[in-house]
Short mmCIF file of C-alpha atoms in Angstrom, two decimals:
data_model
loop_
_atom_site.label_atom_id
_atom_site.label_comp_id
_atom_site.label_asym_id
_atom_site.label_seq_id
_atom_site.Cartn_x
_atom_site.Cartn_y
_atom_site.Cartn_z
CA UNK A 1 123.97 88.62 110.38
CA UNK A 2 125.15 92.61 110.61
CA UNK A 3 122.90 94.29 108.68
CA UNK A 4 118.75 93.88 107.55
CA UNK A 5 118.73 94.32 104.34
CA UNK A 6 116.86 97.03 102.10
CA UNK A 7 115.09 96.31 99.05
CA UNK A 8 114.10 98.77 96.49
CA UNK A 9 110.49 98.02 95.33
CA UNK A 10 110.18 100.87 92.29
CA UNK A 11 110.00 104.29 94.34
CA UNK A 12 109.84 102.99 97.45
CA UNK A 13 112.02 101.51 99.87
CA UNK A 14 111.30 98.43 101.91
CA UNK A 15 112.66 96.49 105.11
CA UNK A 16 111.43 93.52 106.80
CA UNK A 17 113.05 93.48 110.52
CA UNK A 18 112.88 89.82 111.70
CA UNK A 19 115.06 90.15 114.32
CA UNK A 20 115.77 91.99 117.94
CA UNK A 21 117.22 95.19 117.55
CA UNK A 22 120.16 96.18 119.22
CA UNK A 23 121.88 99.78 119.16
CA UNK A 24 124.45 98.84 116.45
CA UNK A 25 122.54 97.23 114.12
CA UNK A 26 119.68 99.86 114.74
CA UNK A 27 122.46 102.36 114.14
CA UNK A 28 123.68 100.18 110.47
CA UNK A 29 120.02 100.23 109.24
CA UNK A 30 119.62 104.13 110.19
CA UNK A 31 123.15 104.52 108.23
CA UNK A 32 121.98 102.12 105.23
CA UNK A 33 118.48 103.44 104.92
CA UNK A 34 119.25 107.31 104.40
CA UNK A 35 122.08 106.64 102.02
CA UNK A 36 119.95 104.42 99.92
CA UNK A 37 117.23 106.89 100.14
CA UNK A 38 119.72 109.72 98.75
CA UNK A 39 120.71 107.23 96.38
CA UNK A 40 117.67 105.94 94.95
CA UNK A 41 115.70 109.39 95.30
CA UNK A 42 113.42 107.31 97.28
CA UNK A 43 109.73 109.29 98.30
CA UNK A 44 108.98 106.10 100.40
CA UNK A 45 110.29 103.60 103.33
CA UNK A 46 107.84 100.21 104.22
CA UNK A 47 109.16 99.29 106.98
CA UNK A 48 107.50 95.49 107.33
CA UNK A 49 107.70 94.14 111.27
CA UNK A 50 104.91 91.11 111.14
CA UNK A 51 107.59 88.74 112.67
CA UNK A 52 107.59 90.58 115.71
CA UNK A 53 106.06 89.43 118.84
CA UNK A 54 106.68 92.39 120.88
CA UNK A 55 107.99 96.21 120.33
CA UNK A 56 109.67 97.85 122.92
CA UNK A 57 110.42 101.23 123.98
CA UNK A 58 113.76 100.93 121.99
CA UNK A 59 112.39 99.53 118.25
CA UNK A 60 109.71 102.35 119.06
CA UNK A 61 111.89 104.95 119.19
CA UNK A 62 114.20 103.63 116.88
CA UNK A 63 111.09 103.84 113.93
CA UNK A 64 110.23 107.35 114.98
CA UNK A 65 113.93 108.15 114.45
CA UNK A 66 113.94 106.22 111.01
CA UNK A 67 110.59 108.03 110.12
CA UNK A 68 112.04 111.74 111.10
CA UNK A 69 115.55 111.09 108.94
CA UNK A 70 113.21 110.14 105.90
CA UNK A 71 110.85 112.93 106.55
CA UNK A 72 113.86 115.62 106.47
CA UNK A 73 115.51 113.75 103.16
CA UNK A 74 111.71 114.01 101.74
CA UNK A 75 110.41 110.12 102.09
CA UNK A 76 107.24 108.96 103.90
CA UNK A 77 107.63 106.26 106.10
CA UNK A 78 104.95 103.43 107.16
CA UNK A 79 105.05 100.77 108.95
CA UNK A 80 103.56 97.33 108.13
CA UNK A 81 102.13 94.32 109.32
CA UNK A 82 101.54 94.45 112.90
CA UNK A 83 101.00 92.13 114.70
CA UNK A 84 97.34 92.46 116.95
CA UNK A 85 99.44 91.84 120.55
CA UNK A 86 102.09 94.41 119.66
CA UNK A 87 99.63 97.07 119.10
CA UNK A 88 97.85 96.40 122.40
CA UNK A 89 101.56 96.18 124.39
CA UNK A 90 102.20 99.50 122.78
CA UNK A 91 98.92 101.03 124.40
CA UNK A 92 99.69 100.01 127.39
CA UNK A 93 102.98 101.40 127.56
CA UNK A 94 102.10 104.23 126.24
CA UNK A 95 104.39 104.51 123.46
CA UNK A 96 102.48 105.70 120.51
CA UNK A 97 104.84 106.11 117.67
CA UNK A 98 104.59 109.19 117.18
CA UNK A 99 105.22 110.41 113.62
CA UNK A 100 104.87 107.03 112.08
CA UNK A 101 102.05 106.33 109.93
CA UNK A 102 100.75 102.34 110.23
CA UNK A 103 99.33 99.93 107.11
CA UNK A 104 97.98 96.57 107.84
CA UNK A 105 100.18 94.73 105.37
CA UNK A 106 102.71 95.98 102.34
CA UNK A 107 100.08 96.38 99.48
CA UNK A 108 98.08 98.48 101.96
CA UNK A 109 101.37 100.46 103.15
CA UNK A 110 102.34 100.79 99.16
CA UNK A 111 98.77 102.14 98.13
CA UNK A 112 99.14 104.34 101.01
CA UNK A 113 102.33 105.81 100.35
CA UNK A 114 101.57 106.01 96.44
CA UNK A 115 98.49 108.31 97.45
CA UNK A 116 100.05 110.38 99.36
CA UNK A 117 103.25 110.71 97.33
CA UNK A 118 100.79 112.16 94.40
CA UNK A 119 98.61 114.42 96.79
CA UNK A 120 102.27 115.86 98.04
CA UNK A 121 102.62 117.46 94.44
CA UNK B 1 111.87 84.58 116.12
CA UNK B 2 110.32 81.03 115.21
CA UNK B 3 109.04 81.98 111.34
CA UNK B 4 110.12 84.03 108.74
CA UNK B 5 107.57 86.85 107.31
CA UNK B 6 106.34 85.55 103.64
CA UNK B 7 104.67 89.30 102.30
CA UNK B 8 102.43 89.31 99.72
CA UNK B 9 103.16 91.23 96.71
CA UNK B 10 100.21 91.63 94.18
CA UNK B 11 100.34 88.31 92.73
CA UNK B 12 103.62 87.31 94.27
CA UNK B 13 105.12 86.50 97.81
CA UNK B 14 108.09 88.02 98.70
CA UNK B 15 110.54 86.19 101.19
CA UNK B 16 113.88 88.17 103.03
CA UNK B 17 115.75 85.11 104.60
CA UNK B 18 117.84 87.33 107.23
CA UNK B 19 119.12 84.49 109.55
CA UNK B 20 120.75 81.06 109.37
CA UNK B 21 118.57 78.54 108.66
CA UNK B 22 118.08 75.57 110.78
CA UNK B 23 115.83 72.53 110.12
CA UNK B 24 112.90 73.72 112.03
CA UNK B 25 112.78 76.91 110.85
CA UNK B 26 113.13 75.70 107.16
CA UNK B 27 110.02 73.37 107.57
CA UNK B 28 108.18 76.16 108.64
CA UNK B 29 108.62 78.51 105.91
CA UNK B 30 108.16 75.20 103.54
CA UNK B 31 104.71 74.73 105.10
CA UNK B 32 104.09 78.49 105.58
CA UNK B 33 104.29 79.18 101.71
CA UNK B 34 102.92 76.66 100.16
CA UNK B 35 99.82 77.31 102.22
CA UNK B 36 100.50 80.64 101.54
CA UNK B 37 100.57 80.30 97.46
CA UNK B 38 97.03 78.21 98.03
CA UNK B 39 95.57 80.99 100.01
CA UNK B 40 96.26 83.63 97.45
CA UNK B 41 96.72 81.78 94.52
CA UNK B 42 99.96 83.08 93.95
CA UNK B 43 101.63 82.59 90.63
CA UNK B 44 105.35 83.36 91.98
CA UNK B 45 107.77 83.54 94.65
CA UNK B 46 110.76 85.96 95.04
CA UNK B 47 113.58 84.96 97.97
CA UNK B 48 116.05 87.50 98.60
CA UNK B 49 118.40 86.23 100.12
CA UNK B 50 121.29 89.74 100.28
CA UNK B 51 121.49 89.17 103.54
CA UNK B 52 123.45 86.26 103.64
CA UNK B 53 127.53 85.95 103.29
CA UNK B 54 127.17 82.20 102.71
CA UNK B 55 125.32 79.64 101.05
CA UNK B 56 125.66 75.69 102.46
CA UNK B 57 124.05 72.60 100.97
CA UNK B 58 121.66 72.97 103.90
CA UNK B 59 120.34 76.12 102.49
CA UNK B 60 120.40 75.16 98.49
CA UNK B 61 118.98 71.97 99.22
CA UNK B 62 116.19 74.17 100.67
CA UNK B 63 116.02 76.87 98.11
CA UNK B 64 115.52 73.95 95.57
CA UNK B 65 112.56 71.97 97.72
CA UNK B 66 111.23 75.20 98.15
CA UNK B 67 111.50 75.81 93.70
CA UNK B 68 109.88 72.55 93.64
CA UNK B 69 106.97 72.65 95.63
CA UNK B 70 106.19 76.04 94.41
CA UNK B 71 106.69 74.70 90.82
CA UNK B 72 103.96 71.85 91.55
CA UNK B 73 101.45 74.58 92.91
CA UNK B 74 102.04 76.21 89.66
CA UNK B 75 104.29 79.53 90.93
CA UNK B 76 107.37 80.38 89.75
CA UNK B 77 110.14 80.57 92.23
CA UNK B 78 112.97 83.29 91.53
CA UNK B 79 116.05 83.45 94.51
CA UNK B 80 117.00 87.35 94.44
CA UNK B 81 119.81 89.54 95.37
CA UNK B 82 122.83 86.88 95.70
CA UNK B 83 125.80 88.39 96.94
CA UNK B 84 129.08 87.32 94.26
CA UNK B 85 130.86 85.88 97.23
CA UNK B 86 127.80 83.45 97.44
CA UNK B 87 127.86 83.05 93.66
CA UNK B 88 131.70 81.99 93.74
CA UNK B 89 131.00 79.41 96.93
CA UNK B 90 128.13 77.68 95.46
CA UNK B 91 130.12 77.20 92.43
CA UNK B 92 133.28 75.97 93.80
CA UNK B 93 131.29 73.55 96.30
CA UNK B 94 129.32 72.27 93.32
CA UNK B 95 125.98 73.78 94.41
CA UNK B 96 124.45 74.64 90.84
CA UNK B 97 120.97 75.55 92.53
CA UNK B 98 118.90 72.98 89.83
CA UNK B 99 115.82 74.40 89.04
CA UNK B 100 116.60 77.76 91.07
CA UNK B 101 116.13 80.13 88.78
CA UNK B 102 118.26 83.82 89.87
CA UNK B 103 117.82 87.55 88.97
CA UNK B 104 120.12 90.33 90.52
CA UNK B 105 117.44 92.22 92.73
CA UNK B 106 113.86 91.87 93.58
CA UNK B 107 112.45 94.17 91.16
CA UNK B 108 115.03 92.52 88.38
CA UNK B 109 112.85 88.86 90.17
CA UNK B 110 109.53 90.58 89.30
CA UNK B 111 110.00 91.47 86.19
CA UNK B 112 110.86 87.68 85.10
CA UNK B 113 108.21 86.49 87.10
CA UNK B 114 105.65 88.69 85.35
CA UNK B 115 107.00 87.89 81.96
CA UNK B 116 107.25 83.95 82.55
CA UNK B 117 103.85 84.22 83.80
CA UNK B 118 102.65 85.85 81.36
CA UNK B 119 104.27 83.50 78.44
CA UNK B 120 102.60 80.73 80.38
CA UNK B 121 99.04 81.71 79.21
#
């Protein structure tokens, strides 16, 4: 499988990442994700990571990087469904995503991202 | 990764199959959502399934179980987002998906689920 794919849910963008990361595919979905943003005029990226066990320094960074491209081309980014253990590993290793904004599930993260799309106007 | 995420969408679930499946993982997500359209009373079910190049029996053998358990909890299933190279295979290996019904994307998916549930009442 080379790329995670990207749905478009109305305005918003959303990706469910299911599997390890590594730098190429992390580098497809950074490629995919801003050109579909552009495309669509997205204001919004979900980014959905409940089948995750574990987060490390690398998907950490990598969604801070997503969340700055999408900021610059004008989208919000949040991140959904994590999981209880990877939010205590993150803690302690002091990685605190900086710049990403958290929802407890998609309809959360959508609500969210609807609100603050309107306030932005 | 030993399950695939099933996300709740309003009154839908929305599945991404990223990877191969195998027969463990497939009895999983069968047992996942079905106890997954119980818990929420979900009315429909959206698989995308863009991610993948190919299509075996394995995996339309599941897609239908899947249609069909759904179908007896009373939700809709809709597959989403087949590539045409997938379209072409499961035609020329006599795969016709019975009872599988198709839309081009997921937001293409939800519209027919909300109509078809809708004409149910």
């Amino acid at each position: 499988m080379e790329r995670i794919p990207i749905l478009k849910m109305g305005e918003f963008l959303l990706v469910t990442i299911q599997v390890d990361m590594h730098d190429q595919l992390a580098l497809t979905l950074q490629d995919d994700l801003t050109a579909r943003i552009v495309q669509h005029r997205s204001r919004g990226v979900l980014i959905d990571i409940s089948a995750l066990d574990m987060v490390d320094s690398f998907m950490g960074r990598m969604l801070g990087n997503i969340a700055g491209m999408a900021s610059i081309l004008d989208a919000q980014t949040v991140v959904v469904g994590m999981q209880p253990s990877v939010a205590i590993t993150l803690v302690e290793l002091g990685l605190s995503l900086p710049g990403v904004r958290t929802a407890l599930n998609v309809e959360k993260g959508m609500e969210l991202l609807t609100t603050s799309v309107r306030d932005a106007f």
